[in-house]
Short mmCIF file of C-alpha atoms in Angstrom, two decimals:
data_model
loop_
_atom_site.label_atom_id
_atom_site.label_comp_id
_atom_site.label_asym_id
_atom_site.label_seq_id
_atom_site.Cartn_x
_atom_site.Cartn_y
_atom_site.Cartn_z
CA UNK A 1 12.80 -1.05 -30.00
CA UNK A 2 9.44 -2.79 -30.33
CA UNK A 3 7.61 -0.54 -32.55
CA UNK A 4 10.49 -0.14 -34.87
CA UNK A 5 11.38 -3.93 -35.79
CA UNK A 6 8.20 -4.54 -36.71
CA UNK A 7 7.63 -8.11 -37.78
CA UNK A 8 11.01 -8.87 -37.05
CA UNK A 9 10.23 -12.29 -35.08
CA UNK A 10 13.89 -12.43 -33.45
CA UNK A 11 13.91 -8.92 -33.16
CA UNK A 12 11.26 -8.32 -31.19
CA UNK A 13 11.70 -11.87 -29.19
CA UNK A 14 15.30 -10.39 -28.38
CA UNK A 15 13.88 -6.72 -27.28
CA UNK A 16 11.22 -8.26 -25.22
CA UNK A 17 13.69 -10.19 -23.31
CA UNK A 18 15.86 -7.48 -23.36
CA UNK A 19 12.46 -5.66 -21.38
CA UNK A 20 12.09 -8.17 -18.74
CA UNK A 21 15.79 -8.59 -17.64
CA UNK A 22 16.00 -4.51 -17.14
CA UNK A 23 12.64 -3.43 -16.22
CA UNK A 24 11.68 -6.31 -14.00
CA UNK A 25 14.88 -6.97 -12.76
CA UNK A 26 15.27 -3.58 -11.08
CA UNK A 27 12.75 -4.16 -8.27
CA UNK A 28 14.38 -7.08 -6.30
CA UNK A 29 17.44 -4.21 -6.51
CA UNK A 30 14.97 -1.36 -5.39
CA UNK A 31 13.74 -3.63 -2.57
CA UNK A 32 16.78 -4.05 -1.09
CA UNK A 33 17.81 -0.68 -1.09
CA UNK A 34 14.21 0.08 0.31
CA UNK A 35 15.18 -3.04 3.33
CA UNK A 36 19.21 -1.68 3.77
CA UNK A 37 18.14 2.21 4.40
CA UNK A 38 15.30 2.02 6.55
CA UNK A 39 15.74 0.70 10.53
CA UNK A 40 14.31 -1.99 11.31
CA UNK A 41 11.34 0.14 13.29
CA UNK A 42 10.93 1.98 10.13
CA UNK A 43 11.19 -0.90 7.24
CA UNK A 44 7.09 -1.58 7.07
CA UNK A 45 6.19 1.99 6.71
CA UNK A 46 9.19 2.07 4.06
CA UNK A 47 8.06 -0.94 1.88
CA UNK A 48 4.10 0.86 2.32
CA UNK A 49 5.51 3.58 0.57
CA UNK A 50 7.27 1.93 -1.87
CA UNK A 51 4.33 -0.12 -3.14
CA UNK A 52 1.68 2.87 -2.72
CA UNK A 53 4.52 4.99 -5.31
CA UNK A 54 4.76 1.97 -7.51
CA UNK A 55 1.06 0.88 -8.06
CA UNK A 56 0.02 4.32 -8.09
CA UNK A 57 2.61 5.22 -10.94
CA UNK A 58 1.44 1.89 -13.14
CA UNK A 59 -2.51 2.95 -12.26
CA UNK A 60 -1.53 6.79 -13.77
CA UNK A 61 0.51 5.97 -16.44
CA UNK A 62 -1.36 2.88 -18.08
CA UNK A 63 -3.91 5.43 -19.10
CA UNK A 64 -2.03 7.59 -19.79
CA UNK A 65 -0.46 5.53 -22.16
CA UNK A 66 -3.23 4.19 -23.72
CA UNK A 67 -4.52 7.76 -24.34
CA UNK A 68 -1.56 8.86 -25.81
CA UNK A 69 -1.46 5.86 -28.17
CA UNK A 70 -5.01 6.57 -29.72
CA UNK A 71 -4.10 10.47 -29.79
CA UNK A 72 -0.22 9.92 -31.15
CA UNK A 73 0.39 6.51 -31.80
CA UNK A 74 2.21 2.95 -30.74
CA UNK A 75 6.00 4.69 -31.79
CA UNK A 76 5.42 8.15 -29.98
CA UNK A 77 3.85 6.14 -27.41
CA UNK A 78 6.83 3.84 -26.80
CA UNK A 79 9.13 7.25 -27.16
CA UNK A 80 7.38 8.24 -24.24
CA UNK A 81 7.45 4.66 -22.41
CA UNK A 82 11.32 5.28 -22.95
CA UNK A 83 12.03 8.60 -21.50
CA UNK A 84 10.07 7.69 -18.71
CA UNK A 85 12.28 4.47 -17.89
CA UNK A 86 15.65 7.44 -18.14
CA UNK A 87 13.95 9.91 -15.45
CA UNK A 88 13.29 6.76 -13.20
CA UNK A 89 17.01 5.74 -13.67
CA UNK A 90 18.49 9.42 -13.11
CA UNK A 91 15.86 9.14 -9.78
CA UNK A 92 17.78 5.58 -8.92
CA UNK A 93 21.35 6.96 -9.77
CA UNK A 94 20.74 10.23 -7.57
CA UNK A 95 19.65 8.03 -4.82
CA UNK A 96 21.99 7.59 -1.37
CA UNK A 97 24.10 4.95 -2.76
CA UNK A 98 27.44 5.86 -0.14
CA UNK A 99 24.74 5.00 2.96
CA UNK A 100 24.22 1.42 1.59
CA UNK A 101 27.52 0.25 2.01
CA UNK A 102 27.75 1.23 5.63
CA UNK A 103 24.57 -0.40 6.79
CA UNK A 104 25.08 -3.08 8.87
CA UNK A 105 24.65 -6.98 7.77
CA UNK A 106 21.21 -8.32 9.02
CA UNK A 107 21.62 -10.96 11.87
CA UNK A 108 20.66 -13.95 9.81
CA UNK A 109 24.03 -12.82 6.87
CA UNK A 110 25.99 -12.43 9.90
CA UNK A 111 25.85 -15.93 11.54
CA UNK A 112 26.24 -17.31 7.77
CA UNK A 113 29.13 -15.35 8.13
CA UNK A 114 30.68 -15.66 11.27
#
């Protein structure tokens, strides 16, 4: 939306927030499904990976994005910064969601708990 309001102070104040609440709040949600399917022998080697994929996605595709943006411009640019955020949340949405909910609590949740 960015691109397209333009000078639109409360616009563009409202899309930027809009930004952070979705694309920043995913990861605390990613990191927990990262923590719930991996055992608890497994769980560092599952968090390594999860870092490696993200910082190596945000070192490719920040040039990429900043080649495309001298080559095609800020809108077809943004186009592209959209369709990328879809195929990451058809990746999310085809993920094991009916394993999560039969994990077991961790230890700490369960004394809270019981």
């Amino acid at each position: 939306l960015i691109p397209w309001l333009g000078v639109n102070f409360i616009g563009v104040a409202l899309a930027v927030t809009m930004l952070g609440v979705t694309a920043f709040g995913t990861n605390p949600l990613l990191q927990t499904l990262v923590a719930q399917m991996t055992s608890d022998r497994l769980r560092d080697t599952g968090f390594a990976w999860f870092y490696t994929a993200t910082f190596l996605a945000g070192a490719v595709w920040s040039p990429t994005v900043g080649y495309l943006s001298e080559w095609l411009g800020l809108k077809a640019v943004f186009g592209a910064m959209a369709v990328s955020f879809f195929a990451a949340i058809l990746c999310v949405l085809c993920g094991r969601f009916h394993e999560v909910s039969r994990v077991e609590q961790p230890a700490a949740e369960a004394v809270l708990h019981g």
